[in-house]
PDB file of C-alpha atoms in Angstrom:
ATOM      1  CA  UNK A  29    -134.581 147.840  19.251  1.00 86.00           C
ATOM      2  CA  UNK A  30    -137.696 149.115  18.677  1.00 93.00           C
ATOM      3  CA  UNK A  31    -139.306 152.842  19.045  1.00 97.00           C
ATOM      4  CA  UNK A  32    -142.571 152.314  20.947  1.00 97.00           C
ATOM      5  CA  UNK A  33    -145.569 154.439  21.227  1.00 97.00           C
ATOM      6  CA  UNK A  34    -146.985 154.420  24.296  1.00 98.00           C
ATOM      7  CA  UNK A  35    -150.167 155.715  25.428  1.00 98.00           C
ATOM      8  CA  UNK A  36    -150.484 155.982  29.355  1.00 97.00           C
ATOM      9  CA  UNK A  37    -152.666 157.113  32.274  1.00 95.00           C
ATOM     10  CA  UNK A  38    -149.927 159.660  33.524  1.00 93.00           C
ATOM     11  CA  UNK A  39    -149.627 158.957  37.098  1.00 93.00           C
ATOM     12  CA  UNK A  40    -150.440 155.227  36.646  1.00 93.00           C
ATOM     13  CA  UNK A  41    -147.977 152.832  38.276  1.00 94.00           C
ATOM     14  CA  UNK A  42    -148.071 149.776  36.220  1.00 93.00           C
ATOM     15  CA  UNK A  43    -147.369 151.955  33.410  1.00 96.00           C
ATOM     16  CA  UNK A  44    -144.568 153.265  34.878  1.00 96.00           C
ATOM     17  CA  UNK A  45    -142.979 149.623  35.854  1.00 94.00           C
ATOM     18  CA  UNK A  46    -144.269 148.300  32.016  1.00 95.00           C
ATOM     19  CA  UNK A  47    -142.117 151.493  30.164  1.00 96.00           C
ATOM     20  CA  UNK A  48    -139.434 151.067  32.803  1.00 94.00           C
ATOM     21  CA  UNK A  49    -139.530 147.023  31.193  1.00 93.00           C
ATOM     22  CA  UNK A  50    -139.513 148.251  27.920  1.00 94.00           C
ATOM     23  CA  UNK A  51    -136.300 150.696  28.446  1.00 94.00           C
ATOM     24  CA  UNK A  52    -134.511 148.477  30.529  1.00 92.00           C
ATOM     25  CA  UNK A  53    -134.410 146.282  27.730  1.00 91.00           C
ATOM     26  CA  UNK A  54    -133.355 148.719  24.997  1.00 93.00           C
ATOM     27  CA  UNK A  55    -136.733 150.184  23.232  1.00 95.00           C
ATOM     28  CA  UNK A  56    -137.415 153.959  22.986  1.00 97.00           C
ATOM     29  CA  UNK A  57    -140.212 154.348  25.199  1.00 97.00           C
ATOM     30  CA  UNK A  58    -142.352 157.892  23.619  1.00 97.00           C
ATOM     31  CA  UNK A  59    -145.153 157.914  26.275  1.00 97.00           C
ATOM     32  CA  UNK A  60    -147.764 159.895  25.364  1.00 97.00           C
ATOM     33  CA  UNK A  61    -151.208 160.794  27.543  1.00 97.00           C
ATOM     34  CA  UNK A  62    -154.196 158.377  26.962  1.00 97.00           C
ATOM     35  CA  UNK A  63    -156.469 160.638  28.845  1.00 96.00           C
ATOM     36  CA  UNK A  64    -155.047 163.840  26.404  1.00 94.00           C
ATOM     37  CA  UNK A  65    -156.566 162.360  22.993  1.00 81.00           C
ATOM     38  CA  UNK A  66    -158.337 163.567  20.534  1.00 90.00           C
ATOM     39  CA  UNK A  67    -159.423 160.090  19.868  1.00 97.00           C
ATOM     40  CA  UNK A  68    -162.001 158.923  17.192  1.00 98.00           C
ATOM     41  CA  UNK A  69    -163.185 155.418  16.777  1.00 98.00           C
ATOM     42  CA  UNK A  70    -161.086 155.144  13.638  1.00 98.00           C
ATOM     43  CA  UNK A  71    -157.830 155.808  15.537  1.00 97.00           C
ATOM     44  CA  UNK A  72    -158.675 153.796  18.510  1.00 98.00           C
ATOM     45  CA  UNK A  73    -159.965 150.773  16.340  1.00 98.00           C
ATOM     46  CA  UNK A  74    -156.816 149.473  15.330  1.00 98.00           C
ATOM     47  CA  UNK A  75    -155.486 148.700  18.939  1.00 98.00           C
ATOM     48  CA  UNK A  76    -157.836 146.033  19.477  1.00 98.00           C
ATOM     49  CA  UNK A  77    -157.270 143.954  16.292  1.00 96.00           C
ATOM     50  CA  UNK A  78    -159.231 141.038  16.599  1.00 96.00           C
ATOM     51  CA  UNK A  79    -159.946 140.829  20.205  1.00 96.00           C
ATOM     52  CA  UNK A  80    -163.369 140.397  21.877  1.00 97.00           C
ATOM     53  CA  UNK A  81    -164.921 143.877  22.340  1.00 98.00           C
ATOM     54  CA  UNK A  82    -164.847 143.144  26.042  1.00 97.00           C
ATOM     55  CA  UNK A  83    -161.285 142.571  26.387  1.00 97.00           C
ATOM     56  CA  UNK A  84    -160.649 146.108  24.582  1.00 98.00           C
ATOM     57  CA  UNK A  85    -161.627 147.956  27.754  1.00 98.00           C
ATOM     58  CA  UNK A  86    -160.376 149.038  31.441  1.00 96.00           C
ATOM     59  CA  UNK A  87    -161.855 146.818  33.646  1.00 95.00           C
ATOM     60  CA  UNK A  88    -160.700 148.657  36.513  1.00 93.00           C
ATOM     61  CA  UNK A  89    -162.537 151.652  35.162  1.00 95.00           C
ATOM     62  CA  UNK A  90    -164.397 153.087  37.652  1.00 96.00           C
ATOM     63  CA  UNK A  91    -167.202 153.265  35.484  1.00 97.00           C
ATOM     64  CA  UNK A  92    -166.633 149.369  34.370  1.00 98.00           C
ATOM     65  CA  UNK A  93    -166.410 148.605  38.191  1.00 97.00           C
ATOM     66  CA  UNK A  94    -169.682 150.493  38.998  1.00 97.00           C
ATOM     67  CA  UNK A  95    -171.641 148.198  36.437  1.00 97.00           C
ATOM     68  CA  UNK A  96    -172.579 151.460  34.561  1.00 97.00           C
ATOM     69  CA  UNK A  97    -170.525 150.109  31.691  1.00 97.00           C
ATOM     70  CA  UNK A  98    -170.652 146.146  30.687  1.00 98.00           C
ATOM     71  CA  UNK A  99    -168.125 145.397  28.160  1.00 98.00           C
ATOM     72  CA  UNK A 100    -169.795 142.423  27.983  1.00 97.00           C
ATOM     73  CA  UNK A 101    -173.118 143.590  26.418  1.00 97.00           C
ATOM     74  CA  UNK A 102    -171.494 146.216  24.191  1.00 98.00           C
ATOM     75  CA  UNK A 103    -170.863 146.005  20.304  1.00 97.00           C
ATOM     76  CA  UNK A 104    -168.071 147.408  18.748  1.00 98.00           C
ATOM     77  CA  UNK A 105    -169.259 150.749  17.555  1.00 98.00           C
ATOM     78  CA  UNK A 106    -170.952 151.209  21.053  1.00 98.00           C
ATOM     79  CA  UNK A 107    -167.701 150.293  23.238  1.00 98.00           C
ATOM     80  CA  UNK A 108    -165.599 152.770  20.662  1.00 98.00           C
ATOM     81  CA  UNK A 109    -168.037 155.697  21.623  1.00 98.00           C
ATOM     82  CA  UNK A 110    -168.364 155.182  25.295  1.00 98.00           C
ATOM     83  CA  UNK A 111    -164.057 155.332  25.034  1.00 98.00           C
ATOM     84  CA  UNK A 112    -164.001 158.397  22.574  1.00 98.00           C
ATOM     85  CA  UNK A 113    -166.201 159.774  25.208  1.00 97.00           C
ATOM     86  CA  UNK A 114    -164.533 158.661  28.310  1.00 97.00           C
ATOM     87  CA  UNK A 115    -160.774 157.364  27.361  1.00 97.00           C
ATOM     88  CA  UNK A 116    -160.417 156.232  31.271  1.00 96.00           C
ATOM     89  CA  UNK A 117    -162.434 152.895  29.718  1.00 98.00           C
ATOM     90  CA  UNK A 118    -159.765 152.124  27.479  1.00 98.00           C
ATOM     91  CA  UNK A 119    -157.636 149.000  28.190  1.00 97.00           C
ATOM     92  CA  UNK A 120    -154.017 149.978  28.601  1.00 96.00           C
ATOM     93  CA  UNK A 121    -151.119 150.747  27.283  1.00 97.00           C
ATOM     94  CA  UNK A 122    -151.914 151.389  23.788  1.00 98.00           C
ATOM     95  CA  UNK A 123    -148.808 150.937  22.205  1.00 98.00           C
ATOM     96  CA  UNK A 124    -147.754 151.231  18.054  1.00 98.00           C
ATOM     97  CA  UNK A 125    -144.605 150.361  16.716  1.00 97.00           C
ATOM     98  CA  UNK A 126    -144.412 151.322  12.758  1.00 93.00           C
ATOM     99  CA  UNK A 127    -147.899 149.988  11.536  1.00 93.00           C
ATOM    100  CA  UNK A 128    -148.749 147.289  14.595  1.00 97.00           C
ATOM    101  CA  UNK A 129    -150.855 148.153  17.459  1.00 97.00           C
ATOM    102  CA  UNK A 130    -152.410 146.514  20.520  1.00 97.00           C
ATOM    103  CA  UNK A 131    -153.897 147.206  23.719  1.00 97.00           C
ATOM    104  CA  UNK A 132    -152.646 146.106  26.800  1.00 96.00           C
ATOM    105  CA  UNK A 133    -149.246 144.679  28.256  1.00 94.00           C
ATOM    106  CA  UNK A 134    -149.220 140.746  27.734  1.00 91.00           C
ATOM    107  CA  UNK A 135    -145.478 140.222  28.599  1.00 88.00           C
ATOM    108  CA  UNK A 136    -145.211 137.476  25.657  1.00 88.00           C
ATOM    109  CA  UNK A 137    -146.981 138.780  23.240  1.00 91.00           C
ATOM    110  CA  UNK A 138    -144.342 141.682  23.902  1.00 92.00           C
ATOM    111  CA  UNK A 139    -141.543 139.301  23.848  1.00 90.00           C
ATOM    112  CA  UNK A 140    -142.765 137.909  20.747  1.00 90.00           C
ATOM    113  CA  UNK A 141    -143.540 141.302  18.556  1.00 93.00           C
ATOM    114  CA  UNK A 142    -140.129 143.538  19.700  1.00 92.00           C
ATOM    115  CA  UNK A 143    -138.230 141.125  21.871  1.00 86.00           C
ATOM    116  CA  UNK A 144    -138.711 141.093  25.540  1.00 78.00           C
ATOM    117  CA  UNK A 145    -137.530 138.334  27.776  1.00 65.00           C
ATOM    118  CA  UNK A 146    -140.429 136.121  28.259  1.00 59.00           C
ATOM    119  CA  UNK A 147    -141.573 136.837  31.928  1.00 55.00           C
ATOM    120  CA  UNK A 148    -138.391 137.609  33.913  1.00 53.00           C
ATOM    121  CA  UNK A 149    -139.578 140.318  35.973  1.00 56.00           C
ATOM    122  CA  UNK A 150    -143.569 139.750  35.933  1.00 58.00           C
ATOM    123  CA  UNK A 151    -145.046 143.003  34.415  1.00 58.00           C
ATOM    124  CA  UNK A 152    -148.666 143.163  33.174  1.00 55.00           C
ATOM    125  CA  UNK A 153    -151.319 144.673  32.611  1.00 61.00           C
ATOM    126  CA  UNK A 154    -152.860 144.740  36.498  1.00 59.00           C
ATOM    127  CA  UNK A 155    -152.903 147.676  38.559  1.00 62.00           C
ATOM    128  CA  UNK A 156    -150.858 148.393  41.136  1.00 52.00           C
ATOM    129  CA  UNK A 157    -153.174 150.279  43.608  1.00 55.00           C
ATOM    130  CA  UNK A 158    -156.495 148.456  43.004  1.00 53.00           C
ATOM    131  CA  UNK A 159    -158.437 150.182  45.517  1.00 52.00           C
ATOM    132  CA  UNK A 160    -157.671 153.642  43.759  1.00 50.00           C
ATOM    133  CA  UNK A 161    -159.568 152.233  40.717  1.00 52.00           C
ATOM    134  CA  UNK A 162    -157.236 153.523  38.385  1.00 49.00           C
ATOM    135  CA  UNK A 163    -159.408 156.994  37.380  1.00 49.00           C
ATOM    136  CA  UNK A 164    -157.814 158.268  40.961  1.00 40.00           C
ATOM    137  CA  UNK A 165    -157.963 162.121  40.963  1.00 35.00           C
ATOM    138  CA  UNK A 166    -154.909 164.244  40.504  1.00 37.00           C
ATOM    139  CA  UNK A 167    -152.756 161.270  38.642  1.00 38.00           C
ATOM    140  CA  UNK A 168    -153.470 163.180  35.592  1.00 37.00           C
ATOM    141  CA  UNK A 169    -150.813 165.027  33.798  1.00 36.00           C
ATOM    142  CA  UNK A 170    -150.979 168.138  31.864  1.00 34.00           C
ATOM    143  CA  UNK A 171    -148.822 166.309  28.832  1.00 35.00           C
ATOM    144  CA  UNK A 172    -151.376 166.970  25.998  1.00 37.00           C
ATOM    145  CA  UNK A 173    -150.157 164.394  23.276  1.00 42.00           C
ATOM    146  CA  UNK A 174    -152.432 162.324  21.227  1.00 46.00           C
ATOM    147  CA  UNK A 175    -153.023 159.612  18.587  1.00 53.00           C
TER     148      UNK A 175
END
């Protein structure tokens, strides 16, 4: 199976349940903290391969969920400052295996790039405590790994 970087909000549940997914079915899970950095736009970049600008953000950010931030209205070298500055706007997981990336937990494209069954226990991307809006205080860990 596969060894799987993945880049987390320590403390965040549906990271916890989507490396829980990813062990249960044989990968080596190395979580690392997405808050911890250093990022640059040339390490984040490849993450988002060719999806829309907006989908390569957090939109439970509180900052997204404010309306301070629109993805939406942002170009690509704008939206990779704003999360350089402020990594709580980047979509999650990040995850690399050898020289693939990608951003976020679609269950089949999973399934499809290091074998996962296809749906059987309905993880994604969504958070678990919406109302804490996923830049909760105190979830963050002192784990200081980076790209």
């Amino acid at each position: 199976m596969a060894k799987v970087e993945f880049y987390e909000k320590p403390g965040c549940a549906g990271n916890a349940r989507q490396k829980a997914l990813l062990a249960e079915f044989g990968h080596e899970v190395d979580a690392r903290n997405l808050l911890a950095g250093p990022w640059t736009p040339q390490t984040l970049r490849p993450f988002f391969g060719a999806k829309p600008v907006a989908e390569w953000f957090n939109r439970a950010s509180p900052r997204v969920k404010s309306g301070e931030i629109d993805p939406d209205a942002l170009g690509p070298e704008e939206a990779l400052a704003a999360m350089v500055a402020d990594p709580l706007l980047i979509r999650r997981p990040l995850m690399r295996v050898g020289g693939r990336c990608e951003a976020g937990f679609d269950q089949d494209l999973v399934a499809a790039w290091i074998g996962l069954p296809s749906r059987p226990h309905g993880v994604n991307e969504a958070c678990v405590r919406p109302s804490a809006g996923c830049g909760a205080p105190g979830a963050d860990a002192k784990r200081n790994d980076g790209p």
